[in-house]
mmCIF file of C-alpha atoms and ligand atoms in Angstrom:
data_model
loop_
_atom_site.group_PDB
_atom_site.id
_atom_site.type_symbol
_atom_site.label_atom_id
_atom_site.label_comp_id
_atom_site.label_asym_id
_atom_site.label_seq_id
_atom_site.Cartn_x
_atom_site.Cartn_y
_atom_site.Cartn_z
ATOM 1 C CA UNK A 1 0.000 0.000 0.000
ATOM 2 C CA UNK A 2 2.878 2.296 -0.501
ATOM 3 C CA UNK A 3 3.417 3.400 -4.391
ATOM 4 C CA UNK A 4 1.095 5.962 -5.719
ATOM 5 C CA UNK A 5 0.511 6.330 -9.498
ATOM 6 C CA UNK A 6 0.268 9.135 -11.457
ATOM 7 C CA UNK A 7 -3.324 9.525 -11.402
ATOM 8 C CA UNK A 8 -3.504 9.911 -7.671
ATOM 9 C CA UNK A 9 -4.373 5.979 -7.137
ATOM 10 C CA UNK A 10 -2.605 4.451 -3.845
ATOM 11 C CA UNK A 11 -1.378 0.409 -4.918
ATOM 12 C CA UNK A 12 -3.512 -1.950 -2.587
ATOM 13 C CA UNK A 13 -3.027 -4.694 -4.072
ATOM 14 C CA UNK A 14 -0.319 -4.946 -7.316
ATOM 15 C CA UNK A 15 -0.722 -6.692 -10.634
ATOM 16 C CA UNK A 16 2.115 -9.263 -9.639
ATOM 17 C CA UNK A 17 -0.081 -10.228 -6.518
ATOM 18 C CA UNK A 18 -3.034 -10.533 -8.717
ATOM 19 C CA UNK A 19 -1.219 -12.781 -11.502
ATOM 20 C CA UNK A 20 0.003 -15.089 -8.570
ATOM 21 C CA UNK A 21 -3.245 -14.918 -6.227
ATOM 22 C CA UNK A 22 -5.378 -15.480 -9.968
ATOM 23 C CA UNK A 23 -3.468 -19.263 -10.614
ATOM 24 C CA UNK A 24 -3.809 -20.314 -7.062
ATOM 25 C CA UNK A 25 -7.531 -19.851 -7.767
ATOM 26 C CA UNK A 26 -7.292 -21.475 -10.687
ATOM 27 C CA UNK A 27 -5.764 -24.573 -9.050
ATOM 28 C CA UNK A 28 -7.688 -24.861 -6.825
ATOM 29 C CA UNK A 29 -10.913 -24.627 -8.864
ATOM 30 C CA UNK A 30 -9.343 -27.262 -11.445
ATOM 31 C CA UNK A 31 -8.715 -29.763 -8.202
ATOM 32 C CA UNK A 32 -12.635 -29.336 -6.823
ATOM 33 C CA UNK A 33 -14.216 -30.118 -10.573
ATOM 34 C CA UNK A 34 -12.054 -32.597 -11.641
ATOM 35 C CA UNK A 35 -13.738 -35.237 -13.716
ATOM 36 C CA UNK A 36 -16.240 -32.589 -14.868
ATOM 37 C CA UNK A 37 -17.010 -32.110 -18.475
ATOM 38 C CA UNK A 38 -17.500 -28.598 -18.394
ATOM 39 C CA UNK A 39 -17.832 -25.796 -15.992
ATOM 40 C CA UNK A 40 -20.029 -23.217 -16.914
ATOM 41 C CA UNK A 41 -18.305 -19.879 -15.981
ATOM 42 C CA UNK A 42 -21.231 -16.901 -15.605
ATOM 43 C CA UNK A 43 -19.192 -13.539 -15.105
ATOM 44 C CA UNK A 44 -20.950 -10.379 -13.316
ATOM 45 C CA UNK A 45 -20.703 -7.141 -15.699
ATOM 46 C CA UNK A 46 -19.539 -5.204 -15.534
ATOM 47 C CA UNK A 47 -16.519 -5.770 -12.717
ATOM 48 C CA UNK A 48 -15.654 -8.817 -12.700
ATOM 49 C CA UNK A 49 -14.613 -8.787 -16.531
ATOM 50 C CA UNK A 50 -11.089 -8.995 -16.321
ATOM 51 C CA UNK A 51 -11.150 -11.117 -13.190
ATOM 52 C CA UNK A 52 -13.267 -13.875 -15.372
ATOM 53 C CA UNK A 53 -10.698 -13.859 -18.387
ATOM 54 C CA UNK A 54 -7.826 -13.829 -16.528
ATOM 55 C CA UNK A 55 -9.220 -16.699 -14.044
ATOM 56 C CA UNK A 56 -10.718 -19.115 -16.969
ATOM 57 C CA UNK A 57 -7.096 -19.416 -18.570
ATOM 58 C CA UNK A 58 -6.156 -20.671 -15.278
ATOM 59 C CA UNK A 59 -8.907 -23.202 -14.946
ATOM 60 C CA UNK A 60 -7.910 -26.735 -16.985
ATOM 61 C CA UNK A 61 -11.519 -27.711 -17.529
ATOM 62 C CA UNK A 62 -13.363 -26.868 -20.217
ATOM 63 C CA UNK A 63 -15.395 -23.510 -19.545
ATOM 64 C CA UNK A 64 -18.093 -22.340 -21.282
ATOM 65 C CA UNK A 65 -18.842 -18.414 -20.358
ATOM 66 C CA UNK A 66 -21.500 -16.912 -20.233
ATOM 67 C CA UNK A 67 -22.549 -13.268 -18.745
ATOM 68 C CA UNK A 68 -25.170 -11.708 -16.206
ATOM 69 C CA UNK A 69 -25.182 -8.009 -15.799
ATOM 70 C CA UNK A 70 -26.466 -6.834 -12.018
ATOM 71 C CA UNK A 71 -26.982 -3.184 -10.964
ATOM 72 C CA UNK A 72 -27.853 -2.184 -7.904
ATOM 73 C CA UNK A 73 -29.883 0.820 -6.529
ATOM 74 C CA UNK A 74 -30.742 0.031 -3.226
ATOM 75 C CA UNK A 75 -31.648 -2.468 -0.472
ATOM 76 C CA UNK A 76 -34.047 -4.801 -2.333
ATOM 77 C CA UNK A 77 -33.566 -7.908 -4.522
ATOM 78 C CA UNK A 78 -35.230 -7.474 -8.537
ATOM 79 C CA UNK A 79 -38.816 -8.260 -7.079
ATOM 80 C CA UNK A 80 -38.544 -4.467 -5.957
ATOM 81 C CA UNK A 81 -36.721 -2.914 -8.790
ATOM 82 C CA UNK A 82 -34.034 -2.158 -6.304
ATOM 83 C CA UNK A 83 -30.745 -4.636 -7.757
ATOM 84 C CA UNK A 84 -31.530 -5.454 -11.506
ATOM 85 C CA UNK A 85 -30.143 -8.808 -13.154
ATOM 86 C CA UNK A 86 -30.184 -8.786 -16.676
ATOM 87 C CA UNK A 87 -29.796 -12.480 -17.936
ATOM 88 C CA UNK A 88 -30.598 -14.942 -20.918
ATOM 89 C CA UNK A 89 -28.616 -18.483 -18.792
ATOM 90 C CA UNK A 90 -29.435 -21.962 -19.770
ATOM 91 C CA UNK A 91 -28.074 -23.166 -17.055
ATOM 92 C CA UNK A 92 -30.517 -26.189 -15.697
ATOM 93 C CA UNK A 93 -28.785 -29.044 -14.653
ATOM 94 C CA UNK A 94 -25.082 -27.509 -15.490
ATOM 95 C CA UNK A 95 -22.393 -27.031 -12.958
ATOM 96 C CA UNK A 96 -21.860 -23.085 -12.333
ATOM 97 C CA UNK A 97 -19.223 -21.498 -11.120
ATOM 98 C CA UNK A 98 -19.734 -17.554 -11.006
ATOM 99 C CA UNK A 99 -17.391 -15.120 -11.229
ATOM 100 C CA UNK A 100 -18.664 -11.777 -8.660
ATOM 101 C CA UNK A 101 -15.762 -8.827 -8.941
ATOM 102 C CA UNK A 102 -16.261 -7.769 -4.726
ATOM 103 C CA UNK A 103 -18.896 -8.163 -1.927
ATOM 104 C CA UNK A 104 -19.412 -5.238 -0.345
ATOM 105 C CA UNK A 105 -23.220 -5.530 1.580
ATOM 106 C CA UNK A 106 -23.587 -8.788 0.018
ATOM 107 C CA UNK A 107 -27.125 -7.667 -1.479
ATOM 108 C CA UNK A 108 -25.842 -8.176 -5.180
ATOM 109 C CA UNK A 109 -24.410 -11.175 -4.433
ATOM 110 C CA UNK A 110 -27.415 -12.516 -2.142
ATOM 111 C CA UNK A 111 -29.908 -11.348 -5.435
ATOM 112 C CA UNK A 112 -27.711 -13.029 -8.107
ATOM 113 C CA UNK A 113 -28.025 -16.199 -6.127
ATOM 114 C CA UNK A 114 -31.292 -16.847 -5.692
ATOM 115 C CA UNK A 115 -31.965 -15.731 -9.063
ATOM 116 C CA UNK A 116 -29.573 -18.432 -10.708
ATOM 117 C CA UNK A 117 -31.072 -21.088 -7.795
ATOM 118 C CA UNK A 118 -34.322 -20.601 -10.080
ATOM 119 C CA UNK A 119 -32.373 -21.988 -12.861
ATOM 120 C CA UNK A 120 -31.953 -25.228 -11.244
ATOM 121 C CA UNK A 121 -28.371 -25.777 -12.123
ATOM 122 C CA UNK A 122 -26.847 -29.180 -10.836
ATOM 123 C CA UNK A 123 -24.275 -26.915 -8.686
ATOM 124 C CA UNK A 124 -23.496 -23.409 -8.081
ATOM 125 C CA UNK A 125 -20.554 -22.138 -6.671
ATOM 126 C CA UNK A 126 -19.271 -18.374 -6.369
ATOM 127 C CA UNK A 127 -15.697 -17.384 -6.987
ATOM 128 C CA UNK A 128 -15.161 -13.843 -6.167
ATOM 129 C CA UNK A 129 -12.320 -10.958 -6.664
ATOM 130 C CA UNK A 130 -12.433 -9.242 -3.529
ATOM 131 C CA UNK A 131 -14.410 -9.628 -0.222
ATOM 132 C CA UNK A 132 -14.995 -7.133 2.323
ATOM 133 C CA UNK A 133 -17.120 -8.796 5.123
ATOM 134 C CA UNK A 134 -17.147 -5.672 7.525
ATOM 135 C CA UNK A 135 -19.572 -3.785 5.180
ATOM 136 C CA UNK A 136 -21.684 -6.768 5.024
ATOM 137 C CA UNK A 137 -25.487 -6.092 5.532
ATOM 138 C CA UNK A 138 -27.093 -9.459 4.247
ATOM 139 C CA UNK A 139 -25.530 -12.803 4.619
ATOM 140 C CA UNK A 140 -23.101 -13.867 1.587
ATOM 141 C CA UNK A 141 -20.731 -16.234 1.226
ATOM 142 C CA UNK A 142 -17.919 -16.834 -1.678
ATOM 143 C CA UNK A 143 -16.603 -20.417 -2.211
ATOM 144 C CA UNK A 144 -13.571 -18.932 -3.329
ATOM 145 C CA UNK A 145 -12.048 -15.440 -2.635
ATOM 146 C CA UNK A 146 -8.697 -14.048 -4.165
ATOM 147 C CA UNK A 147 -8.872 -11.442 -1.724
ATOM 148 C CA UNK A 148 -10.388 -10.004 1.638
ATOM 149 C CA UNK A 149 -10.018 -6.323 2.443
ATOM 150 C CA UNK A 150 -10.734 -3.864 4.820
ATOM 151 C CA UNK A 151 -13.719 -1.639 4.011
ATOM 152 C CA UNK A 152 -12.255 0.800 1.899
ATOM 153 C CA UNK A 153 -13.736 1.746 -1.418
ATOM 154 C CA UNK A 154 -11.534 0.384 -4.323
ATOM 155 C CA UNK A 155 -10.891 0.559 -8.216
ATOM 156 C CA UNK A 156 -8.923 -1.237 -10.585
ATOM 157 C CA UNK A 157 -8.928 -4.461 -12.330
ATOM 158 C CA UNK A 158 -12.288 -4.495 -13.483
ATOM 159 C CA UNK A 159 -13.266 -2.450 -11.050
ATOM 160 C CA UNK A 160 -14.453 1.206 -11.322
ATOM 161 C CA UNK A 161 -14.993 4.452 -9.519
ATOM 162 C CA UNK A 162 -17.413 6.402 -11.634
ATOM 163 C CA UNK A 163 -16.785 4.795 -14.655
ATOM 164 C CA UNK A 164 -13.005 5.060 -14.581
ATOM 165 C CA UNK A 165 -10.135 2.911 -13.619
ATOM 166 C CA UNK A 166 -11.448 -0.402 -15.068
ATOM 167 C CA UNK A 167 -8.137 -0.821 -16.929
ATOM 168 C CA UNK A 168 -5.982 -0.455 -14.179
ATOM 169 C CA UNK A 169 -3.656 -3.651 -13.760
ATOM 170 C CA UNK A 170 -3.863 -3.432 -10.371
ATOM 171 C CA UNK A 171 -6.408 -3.339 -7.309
ATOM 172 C CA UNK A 172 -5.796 0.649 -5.854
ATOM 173 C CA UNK A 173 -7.576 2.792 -3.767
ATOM 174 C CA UNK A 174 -8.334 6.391 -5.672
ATOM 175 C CA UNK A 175 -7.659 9.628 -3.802
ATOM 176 C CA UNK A 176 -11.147 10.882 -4.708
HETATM 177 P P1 IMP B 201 -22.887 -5.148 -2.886
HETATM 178 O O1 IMP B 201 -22.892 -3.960 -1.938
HETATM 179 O O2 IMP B 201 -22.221 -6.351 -2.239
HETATM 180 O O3 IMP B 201 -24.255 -5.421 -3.390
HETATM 181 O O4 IMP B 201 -21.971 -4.740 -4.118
HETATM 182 C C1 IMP B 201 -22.558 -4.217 -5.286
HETATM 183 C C2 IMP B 201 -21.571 -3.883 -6.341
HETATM 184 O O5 IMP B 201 -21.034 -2.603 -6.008
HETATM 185 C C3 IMP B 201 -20.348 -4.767 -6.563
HETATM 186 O O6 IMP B 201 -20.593 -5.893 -7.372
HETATM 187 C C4 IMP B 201 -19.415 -3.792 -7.249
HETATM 188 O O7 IMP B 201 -19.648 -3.737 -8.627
HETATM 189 C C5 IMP B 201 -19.782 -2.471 -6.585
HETATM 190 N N1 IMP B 201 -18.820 -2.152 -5.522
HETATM 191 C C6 IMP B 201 -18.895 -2.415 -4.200
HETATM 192 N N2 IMP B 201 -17.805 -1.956 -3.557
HETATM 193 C C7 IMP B 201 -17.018 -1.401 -4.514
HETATM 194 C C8 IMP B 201 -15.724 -0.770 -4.496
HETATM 195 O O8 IMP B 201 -15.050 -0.611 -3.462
HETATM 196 N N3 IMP B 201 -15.260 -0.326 -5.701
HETATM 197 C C9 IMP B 201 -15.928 -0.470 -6.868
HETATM 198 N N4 IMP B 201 -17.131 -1.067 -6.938
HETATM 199 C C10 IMP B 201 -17.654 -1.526 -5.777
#
């Protein structure tokens, strides 16, 4: 947490870290499906974008990707408007692993899940970028997390702050 970049972004967590942190995952993922077929990897637009692409070259099963775009407004699930999930998944009987960029309050995460659980795939399991359980306000839980932080607002990687900073190599924390 000590270089600052030009634009005023303080390194949390640097690209090295990521690379190494990313393969573990990858590993480890490859060890808990072995014998599968196929996984099918859904990735959460926008963040977790570069997480996904970087993580499924790690992974030596078979992926097939597919996308879900969440936004959320509020405190509610979609039945209230308040965290939208945009979809089109065939995912019934499939083994899904899903790819979540941070979990902050855990509402997106909580949403997404019961969502997909309608789907009735044969397994779902949540892989996420970065976890911050001290902002949690609903209960959610990541199978596997590359990192936990403290609760600190973040950008990079994926990630943004008003748009910006998605191409960022690494995980920083903007000045403002
Ligand atoms: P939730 O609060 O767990 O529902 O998180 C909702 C979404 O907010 C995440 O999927 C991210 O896209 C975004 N988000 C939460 N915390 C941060 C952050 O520190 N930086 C950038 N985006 C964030």
């Amino acid at each position: 947490m000590t270089t600052m970049e030009p634009d005023q972004i303080r390194v949390l967590i640097p690209a090295d870290r990521i690379r190494e942190r990313v393969g573990e995952l990858g590993r480890a993922i490859t060890d808990d499906y072995a014998g599968a077929d196929e996984i099918v990897v859904v990735c959460v637009l926008k963040g977790a974008f570069i997480f996904a692409a970087d993580l499924v070259r790690q992974i030596g099963i078979p992926c097939r990707m597919d996308f879900i775009r969440a936004s959320s407004y509020g405190t509610h699930c979609s039945s209230s408007g308040r965290v939208l999930i945009n979809h089109d998944l065939d995912i019934e009987g499939r083994k899904v692993l899903l790819v979540e960029d941070i979990v902050d309050t855990g509402l997106t995460l909580s949403c997404i899940t019961a969502e997909l659980m309608k789907l009735a795939p044969e397994s779902l399991k949540i892989c996420c970028l970065l976890d911050k359980p001290s902002a949690r306000k609903v209960p959610a839980e990541a199978d596997y997390i590359a990192f936990t932080i403290p609760d600190l607002f973040i950008a990079g990687y994926g990630l943004d702050m008003a748009g910006r900073h998605r191409e960022l190599p690494y995980i920083g924390i903007p000045a403002s």
